[in-house]
Coordinates of C-alpha atoms and ligand atoms in Angstrom, one line a residue:
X78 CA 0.0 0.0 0.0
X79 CA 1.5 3.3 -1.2
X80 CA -0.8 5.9 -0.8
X81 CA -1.2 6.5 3.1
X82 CA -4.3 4.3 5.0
X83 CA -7.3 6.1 5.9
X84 CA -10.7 5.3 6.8
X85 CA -13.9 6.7 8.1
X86 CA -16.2 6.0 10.6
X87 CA -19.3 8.0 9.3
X88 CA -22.6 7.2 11.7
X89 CA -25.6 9.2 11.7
X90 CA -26.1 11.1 15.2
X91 CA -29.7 9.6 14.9
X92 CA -29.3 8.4 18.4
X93 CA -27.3 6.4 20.8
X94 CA -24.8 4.4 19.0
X95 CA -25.9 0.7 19.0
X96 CA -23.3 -1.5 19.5
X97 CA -22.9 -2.9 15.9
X98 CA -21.6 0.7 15.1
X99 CA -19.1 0.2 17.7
X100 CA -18.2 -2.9 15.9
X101 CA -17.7 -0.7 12.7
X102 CA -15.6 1.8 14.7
X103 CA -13.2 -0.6 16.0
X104 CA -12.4 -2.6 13.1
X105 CA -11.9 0.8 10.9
X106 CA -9.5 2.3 13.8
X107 CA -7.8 -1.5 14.0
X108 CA -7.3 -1.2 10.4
X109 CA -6.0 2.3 10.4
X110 CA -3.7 1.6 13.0
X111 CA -2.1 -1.6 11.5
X112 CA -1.2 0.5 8.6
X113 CA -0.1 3.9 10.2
X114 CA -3.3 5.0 9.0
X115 CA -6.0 7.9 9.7
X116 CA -9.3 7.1 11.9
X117 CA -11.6 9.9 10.3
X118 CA -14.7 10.9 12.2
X119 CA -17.4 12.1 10.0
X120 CA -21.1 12.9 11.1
X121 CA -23.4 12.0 8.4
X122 CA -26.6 14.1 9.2
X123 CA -28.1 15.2 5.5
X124 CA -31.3 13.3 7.0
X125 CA -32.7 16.3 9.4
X126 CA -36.0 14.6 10.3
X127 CA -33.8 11.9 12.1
X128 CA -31.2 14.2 13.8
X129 CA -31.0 13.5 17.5
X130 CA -29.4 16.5 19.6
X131 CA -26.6 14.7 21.4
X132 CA -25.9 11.6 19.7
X133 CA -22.8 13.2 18.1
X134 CA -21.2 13.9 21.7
X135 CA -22.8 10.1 22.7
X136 CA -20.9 8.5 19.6
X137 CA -17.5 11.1 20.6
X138 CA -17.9 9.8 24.3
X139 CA -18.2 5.8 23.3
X140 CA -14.8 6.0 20.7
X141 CA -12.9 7.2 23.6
X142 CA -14.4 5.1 26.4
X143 CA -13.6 2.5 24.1
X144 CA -9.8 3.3 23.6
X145 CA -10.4 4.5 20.3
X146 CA -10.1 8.3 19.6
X147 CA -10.4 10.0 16.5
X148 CA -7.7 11.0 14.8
X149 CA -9.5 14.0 12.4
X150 CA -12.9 14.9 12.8
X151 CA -15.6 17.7 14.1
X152 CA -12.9 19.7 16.3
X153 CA -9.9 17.7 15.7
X154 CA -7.2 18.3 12.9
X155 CA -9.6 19.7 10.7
X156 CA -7.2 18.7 7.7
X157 CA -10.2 17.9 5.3
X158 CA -13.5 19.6 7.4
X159 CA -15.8 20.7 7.9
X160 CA -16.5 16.9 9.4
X161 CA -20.3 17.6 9.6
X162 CA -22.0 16.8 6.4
X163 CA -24.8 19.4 7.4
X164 CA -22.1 22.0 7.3
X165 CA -20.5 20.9 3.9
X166 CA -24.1 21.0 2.5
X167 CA -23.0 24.3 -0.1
X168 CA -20.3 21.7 -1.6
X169 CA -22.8 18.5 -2.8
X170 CA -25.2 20.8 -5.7
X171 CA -22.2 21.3 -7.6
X172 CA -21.2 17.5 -7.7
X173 CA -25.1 16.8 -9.3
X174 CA -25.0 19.5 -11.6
X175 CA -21.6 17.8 -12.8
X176 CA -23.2 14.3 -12.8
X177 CA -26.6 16.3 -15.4
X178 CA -24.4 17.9 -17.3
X179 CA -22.4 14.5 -17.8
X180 CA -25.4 13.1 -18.7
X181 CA -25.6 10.5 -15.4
X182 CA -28.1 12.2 -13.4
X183 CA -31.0 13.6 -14.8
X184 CA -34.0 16.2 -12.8
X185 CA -37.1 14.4 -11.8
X186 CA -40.1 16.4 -11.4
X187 CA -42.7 13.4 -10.4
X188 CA -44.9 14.8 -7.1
X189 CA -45.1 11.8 -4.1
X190 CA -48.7 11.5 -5.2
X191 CA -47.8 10.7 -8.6
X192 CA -45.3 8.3 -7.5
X193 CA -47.5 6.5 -5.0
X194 CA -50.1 6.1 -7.9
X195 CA -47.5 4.4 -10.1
X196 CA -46.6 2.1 -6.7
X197 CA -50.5 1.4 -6.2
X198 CA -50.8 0.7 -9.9
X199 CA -48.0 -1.9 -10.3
X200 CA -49.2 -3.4 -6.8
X201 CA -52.3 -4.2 -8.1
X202 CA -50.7 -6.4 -11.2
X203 CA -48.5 -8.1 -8.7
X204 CA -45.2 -5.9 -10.1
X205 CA -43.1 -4.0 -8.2
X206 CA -42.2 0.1 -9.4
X207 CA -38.8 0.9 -9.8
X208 CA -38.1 3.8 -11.1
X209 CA -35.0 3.2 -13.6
X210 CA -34.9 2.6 -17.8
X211 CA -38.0 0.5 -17.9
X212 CA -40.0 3.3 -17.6
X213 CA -37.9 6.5 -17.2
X214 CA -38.4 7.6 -20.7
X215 CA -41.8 5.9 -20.9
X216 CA -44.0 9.5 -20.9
X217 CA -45.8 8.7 -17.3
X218 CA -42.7 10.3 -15.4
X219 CA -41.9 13.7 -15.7
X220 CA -38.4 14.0 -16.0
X221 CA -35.6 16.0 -17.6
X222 CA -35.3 12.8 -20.0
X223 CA -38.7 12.9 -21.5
X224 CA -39.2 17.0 -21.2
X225 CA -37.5 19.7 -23.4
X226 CA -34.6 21.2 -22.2
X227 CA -37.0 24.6 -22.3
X228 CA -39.5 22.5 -20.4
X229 CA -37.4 21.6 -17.7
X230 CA -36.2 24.8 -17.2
X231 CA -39.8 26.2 -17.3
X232 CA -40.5 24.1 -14.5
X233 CA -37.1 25.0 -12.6
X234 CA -37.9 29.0 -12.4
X235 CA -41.3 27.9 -11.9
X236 CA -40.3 26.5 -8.5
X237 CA -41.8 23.2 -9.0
X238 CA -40.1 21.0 -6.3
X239 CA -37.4 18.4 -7.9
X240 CA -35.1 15.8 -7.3
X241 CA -31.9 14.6 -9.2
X242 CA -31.9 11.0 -9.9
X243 CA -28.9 9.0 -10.9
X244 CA -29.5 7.6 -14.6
X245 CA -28.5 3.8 -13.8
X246 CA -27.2 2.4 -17.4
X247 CA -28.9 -0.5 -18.9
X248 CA -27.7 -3.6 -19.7
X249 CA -24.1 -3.4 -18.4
X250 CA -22.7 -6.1 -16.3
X251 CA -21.1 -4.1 -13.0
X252 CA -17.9 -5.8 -11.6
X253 CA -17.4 -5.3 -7.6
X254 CA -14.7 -6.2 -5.2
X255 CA -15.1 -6.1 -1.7
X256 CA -12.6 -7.3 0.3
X257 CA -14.4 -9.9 2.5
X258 CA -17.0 -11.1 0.3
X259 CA -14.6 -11.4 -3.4
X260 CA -15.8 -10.0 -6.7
X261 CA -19.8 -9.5 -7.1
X262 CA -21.2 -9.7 -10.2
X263 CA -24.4 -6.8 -10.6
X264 CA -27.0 -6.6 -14.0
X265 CA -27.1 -3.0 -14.0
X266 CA -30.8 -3.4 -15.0
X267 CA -31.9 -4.5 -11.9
X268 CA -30.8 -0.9 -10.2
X269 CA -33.4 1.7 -9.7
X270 CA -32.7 5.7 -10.2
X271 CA -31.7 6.6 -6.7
X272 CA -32.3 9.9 -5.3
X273 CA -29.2 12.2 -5.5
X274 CA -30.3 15.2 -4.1
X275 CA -33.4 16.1 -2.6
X276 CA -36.2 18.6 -2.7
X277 CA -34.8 20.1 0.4
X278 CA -31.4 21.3 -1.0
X279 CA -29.9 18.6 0.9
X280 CA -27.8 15.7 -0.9
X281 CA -28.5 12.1 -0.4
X282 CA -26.6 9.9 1.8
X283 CA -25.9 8.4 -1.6
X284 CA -24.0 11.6 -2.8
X285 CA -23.1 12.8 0.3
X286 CA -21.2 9.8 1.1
X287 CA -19.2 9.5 -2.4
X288 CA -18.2 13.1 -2.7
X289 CA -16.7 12.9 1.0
X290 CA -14.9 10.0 0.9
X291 CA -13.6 11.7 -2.6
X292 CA -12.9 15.0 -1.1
X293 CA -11.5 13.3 2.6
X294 CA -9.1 11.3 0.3
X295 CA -10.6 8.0 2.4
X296 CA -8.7 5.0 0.4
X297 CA -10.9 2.2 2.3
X298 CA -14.3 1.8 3.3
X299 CA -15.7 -0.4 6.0
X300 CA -18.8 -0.5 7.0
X301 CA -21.7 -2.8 8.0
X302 CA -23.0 -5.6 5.7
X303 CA -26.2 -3.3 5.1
X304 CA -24.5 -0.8 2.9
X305 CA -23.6 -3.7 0.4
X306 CA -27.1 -3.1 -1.8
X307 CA -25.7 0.2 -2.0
X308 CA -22.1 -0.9 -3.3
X309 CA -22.9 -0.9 -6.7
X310 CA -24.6 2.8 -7.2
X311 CA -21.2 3.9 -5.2
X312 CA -18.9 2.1 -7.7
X313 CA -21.1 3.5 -10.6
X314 CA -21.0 7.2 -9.2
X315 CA -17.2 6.9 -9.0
X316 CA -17.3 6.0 -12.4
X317 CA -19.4 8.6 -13.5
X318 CA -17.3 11.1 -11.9
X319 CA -14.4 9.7 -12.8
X320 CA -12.8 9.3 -9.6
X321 CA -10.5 6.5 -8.5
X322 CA -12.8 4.3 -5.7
X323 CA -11.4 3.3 -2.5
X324 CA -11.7 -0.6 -1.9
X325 CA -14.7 -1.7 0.2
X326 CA -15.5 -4.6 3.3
X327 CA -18.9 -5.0 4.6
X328 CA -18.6 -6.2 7.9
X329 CA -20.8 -9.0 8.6
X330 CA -23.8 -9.2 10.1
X331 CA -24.4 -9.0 14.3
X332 CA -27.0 -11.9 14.9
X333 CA -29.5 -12.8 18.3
X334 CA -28.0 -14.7 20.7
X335 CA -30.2 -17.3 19.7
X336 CA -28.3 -17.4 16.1
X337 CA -31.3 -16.9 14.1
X338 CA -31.6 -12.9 13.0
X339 CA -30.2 -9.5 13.5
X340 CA -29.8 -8.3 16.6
X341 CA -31.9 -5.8 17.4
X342 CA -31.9 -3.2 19.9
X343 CA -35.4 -4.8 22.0
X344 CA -33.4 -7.9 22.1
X345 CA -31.3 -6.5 24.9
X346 CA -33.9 -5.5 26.9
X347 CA -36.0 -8.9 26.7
X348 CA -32.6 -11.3 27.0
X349 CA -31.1 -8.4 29.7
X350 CA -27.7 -7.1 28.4
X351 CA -27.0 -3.7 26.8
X352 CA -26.7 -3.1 23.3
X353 CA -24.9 -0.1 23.8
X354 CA -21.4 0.4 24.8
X355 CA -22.5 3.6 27.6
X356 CA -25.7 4.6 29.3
X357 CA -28.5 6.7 26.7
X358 CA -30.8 9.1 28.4
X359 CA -33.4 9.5 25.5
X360 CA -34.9 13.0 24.7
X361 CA -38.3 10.9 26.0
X362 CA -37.1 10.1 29.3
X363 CA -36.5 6.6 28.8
X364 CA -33.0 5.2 29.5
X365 CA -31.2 2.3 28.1
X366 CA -28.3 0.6 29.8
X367 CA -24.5 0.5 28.4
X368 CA -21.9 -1.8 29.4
X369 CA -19.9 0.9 31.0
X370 CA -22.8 1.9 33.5
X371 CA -23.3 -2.1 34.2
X372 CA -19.4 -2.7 35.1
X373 CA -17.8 -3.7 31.8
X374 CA -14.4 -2.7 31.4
X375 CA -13.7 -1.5 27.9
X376 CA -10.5 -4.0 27.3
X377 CA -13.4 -6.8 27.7
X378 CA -15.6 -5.2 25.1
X379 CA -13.1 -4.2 22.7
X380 CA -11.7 -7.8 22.7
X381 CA -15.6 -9.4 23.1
X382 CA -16.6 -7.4 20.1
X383 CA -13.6 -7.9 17.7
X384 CA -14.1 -11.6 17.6
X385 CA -17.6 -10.7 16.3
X386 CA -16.7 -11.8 13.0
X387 CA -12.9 -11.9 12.9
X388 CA -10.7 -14.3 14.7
X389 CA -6.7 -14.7 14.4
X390 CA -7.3 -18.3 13.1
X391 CA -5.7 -20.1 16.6
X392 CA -7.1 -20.6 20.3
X393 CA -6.1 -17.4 21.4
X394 CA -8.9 -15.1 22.9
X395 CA -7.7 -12.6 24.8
X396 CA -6.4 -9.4 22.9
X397 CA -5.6 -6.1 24.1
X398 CA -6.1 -3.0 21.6
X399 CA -2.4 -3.1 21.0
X400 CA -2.2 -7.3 19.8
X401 CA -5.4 -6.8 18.4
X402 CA -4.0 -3.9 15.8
X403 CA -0.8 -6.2 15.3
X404 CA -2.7 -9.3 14.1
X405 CA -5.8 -8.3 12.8
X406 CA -6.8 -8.7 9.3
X407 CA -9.4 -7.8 7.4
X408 CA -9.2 -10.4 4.9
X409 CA -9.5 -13.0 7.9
X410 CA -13.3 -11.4 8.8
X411 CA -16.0 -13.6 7.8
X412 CA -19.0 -13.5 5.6
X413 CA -21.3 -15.3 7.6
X414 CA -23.3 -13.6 10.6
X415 CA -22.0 -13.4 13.9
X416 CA -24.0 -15.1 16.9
X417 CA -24.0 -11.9 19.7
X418 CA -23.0 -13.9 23.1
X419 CA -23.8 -11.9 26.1
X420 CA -22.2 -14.4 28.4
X421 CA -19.2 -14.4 26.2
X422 CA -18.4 -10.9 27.0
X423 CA -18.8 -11.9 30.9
X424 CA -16.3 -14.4 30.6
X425 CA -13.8 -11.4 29.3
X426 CA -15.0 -9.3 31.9
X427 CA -14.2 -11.6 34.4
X428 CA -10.4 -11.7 32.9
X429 CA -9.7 -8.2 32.5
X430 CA -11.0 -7.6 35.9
X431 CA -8.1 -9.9 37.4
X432 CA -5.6 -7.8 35.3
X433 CA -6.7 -4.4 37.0
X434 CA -4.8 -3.5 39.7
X435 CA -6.7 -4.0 43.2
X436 CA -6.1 -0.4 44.5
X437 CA -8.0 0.8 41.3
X438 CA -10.5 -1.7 41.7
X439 CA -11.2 -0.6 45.9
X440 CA -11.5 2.8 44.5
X441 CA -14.2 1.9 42.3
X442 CA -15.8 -0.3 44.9
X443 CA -15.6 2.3 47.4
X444 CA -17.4 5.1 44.8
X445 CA -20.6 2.7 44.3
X446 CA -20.7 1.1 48.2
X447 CA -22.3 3.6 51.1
X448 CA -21.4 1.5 53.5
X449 CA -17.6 1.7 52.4
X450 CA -17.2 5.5 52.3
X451 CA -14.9 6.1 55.6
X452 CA -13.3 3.0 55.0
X453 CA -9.3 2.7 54.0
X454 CA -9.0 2.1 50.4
X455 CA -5.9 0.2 51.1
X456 CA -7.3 -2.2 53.1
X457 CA -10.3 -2.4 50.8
X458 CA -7.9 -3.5 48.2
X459 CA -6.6 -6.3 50.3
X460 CA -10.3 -7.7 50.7
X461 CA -10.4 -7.3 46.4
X462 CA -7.5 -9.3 46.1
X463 CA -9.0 -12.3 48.2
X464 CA -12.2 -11.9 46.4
X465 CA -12.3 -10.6 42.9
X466 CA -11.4 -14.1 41.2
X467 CA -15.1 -15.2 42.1
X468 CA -16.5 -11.9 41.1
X469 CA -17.4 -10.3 37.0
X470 CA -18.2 -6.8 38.2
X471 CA -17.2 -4.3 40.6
X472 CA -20.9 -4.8 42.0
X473 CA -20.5 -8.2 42.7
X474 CA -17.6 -7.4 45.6
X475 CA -20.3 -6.2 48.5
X476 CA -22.0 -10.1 47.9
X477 CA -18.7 -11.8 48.1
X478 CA -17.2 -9.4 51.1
X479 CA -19.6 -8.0 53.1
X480 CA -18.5 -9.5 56.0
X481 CA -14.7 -7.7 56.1
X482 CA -16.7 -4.6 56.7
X483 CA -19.5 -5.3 59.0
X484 CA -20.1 -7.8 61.8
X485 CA -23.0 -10.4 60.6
X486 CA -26.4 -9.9 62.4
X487 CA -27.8 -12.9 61.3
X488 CA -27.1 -16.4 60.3
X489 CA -27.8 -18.3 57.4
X490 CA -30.7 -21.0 58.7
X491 CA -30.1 -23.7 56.0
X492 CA -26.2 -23.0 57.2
X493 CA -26.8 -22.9 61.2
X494 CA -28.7 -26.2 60.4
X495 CA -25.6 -28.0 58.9
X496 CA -22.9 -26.5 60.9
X497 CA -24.0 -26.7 64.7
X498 CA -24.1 -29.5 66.2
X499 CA -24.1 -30.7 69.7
X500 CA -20.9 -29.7 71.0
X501 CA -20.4 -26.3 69.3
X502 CA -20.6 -24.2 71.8
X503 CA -17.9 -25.4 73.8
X504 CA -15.9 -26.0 70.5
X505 CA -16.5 -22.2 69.5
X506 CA -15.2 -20.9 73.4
X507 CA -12.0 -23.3 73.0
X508 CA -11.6 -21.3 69.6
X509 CA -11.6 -18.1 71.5
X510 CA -8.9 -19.1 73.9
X511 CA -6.8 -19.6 70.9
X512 CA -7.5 -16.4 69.3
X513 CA -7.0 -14.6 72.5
X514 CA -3.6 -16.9 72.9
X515 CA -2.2 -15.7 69.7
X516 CA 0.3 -13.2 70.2
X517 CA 1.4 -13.1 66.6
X518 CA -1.9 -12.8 64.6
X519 CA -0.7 -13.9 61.2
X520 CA -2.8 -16.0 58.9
X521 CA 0.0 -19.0 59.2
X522 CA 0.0 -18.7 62.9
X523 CA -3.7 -19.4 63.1
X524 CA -3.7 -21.7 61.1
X525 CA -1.3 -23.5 62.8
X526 CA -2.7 -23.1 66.2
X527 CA -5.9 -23.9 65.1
X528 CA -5.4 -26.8 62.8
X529 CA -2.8 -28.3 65.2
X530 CA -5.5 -28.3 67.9
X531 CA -8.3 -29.9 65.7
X532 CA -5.6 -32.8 64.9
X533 CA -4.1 -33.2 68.2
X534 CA -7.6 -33.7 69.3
X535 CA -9.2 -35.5 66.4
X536 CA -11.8 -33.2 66.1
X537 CA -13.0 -33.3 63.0
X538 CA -12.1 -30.0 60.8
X539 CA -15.8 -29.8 59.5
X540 CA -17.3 -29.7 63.4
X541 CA -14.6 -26.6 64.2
X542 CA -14.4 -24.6 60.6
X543 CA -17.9 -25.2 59.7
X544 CA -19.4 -23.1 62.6
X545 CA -16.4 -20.8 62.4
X546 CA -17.4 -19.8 59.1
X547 CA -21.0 -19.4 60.2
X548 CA -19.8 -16.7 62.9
X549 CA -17.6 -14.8 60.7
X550 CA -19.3 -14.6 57.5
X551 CA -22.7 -15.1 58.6
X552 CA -23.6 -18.1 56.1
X553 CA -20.8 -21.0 54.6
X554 CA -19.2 -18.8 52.0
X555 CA -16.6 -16.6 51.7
X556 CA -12.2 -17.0 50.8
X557 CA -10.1 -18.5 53.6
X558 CA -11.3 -18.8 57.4
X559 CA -8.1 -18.0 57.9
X560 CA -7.6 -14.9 55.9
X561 CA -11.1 -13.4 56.9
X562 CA -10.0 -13.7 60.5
X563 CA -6.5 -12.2 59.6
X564 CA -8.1 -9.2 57.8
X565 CA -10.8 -8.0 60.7
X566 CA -8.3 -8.5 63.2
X567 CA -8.4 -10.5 66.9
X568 CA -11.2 -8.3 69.0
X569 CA -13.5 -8.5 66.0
X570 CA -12.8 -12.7 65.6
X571 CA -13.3 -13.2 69.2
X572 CA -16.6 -10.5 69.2
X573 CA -18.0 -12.7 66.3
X574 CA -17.2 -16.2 67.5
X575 CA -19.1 -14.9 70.8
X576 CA -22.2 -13.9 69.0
X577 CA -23.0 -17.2 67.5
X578 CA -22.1 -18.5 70.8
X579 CA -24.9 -16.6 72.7
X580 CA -27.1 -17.7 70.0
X581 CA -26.6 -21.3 71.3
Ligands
LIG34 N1 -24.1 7.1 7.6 C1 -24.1 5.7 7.3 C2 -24.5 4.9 8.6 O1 -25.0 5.5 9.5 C3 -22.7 5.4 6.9 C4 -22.6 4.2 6.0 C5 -21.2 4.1 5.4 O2 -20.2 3.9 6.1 O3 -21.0 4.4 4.2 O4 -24.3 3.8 8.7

């Protein structure tokens, strides 16, 4: 590759950004990155019924929660802005006027009415209407085809509303390449007139799209598997222009979890997992969860969601950012849809949470737990080290270590039913003569004292631990006996031993 890498990621701020976009992002900025490339940020908003106040700074927020910055974009190395397509919207007219006056695009006067009557009219003979050469130049359309050139500008300084349409060519045989899915082969007949540029003065996304990535000097586009219909009006407007085309991947689909069709945004909500990578509060009120608000560190999405549709080819699954840019290939993502597994990104949760350091997780357990806020972070990181292999989240801690910060009040029937027995009482007060006896109070030295005792006196470790679990903890969970007892210190052991004895 000569010419320098650079690729867009060019979403519509038409809301939050659903996690299939995210998808997009990543493997554009992975791509970019593996070749020294540019990530270019460009807001496509030429659809202003749809435009959603925010969503740009929502879409801004998730690349960089995800790791993932821009490099040029709305605010940032403006090399090639504006970035906003609303605010290029003076540059598109001159582009369609080129594309008339090349013969390519042609003014279509046709009111919705009119059009809705040909729709109706084909319905009812079982056909479908597609506006393109079978009918173009047929008389029932008014276009700049069948009228005179004094017509059409008649109608012009009239101020009849208009559109440009694309003038598809007839019976040519289109050859694509996309870089996933191989050369396509399109019949040019099958393609309708698309819309260029609209009644509004605003361009198409159709138009839009190929005179940016033109002008932005983008040499490769990836984008989602649903832009593919649209592949071969983009190759034939680079053509008609003239231009050189940048090479194209449609990403493959994201399916259910079930396997069986796309995943949708509802499907979060009825299987309960997010569906978008941070927390949206809609203009409506209603909110929708994101996997940064429900404890996923980024690393674990980043990695979960790159394997949605690539993979390096050998058993390895866990990829930072960094080995992800070094080995991924975008000839190695696949064609066929890939299965969305909530639990799958749990499971990488899980392991990037054992790489954080324990201080950094205390501190984030500390800033969601009441009951923590005047406690030492230090030692709140010693109870996360004991605990976090048994926990995904940062809000599964206070479950698995309640009990390091306050004294049980209660314990577990089902548990008081299987660990006292007749006898524990008395086994319970000769474990708070040990306590009280050990000077050193190390986790080995209890341990030994204790476990040395149960022997010598063939207790049974079950009769002794089993209730000395209970009055720690509070139920027969928890890490080490030994460790809980080291960590809340001697008067707290013995205080806690004593209240299940007085329970007795
Ligand atoms: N604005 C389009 C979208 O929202 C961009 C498609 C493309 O990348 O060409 O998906």
């Amino acid at each position: 590759m000569s010419q320098k890498v650079r690729v867009r990621f060019a979403p519509s701020p038409t809301g939050p950004l659903h996690i299939g976009g995210v998808r997009t992002a990543l493997f554009n900025y992975l791509f970019a990155k593996k070749h020294g490339g540019d990530f270019v940020l460009r807001i496509e908003d030429t659809d202003q019924n749809r435009y959603v106040e925010g969503a740009e700074d929502y879409i801004i927020q998730s690349l960089d929660w995800c790791g993932m910055p821009f490099d040029e974009g709305p605010g940032k190395n403006e090399k090639f802005g504006p970035y906003r397509q609303s605010e290029r919207k003076h540059l598109y007219r001159q582009y369609a006027d080129d594309l008339i006056a090349s013969g390519n695009a042609y003014y279509a006067f046709d009111t919705a009415e009119q059009l809705d009557a040909e729709r109706k009219g084909h319905e009812a003979e079982g056909k479908t209407f597609i506006y393109n050469w079978h009918n173009r130049e047929k008389g029932r359309l008014v276009n700049s085809l069948t009228l005179s050139p004094e017509e059409t500008k008649a109608k012009i300084e009239a101020g009849d509303d208009y559109v440009i349409r694309f003038k598809s060519p007839q019976d040519e045989t289109l050859h694509l390449k996309d870089i996933i899915r191989g050369n396509i082969k399109i019949d040019t007949n099958i393609l309708d007139d698309k819309v260029l540029f609209k009644s509004d003065g605003m361009p198409t996304y159709h138009l839009a799209n190929i005179v940016d990535d033109h002008l932005m000097e983008i040499t490769h586009v990836i984008r989602g598997e649903e832009w593919l219909p649209s592949l071969a009006l983009h190759q034939l407007l680079y053509n008609a222009f003239g231009w050189k085309a940048p090479e194209f991947a449609h990403l493959p689909l994201i399916l259910k979890p079930t396997g069986k069709g796309k995943l949708s945004k509802r499907d979060g909500d009825k299987m309960g997992f997010p569906v978008f990578p941070l927390e949206y509060n809609a203009a409506d009120g209603s909110v929708s969860r994101g996997y940064k608000e429900d404890g996923y560190f980024p690393e674990a999405v980043v990695n979960f969601l790159a394997f949605l549709g690539w993979n390096p080819g050998t058993e390895q699954e866990i990829f930072s950012l960094e080995q992800l840019i070094s080995d991924f290939d975008l000839e190695k993502v696949h064609k066929a849809g890939a299965r969305f597994d909530p639990d799958k990104t749990k499971w990488f949760n899980h392991h990037y949470m054992q790489q954080q350091l324990d201080l950094d997780l205390a501190t984030q357990f500390k800033a969601i737990q009441p009951e923590l806020a005047e406690m030492d972070v230090n030692y709140i990181a010693l109870v996360v080290g004991l605990i976090k292999e048994r926990a995904t989240f940062v809000s599964d801690f206070w479950n698995l270590s309640h009990f390091f910060f306050t004294t049980p009040t209660s314990f577990d029937e089902k548990a008081s039913k299987k660990a006292l027995k007749e006898g524990t009482a008395d086994i319970l007060n000769k474990v708070i003569a040990l306590v009280n006896a050990t000077e050193d109070f190390t986790v080995e030295n209890l341990q030994t004292e204790i476990k040395g005792w149960i022997t010598t006196n063939e207790i049974g470790f079950g009769k002794v631990m089993m209730p000395l679990r209970l009055a720690l903890v509070g139920a027969l969970q928890g890490p080490d006996v030994f460790d809980i007892m080291f960590m809340i210190g001697k008067a707290e052991t013995v205080k806690r031993i004593e209240n299940l004895v007085h329970t007795l």
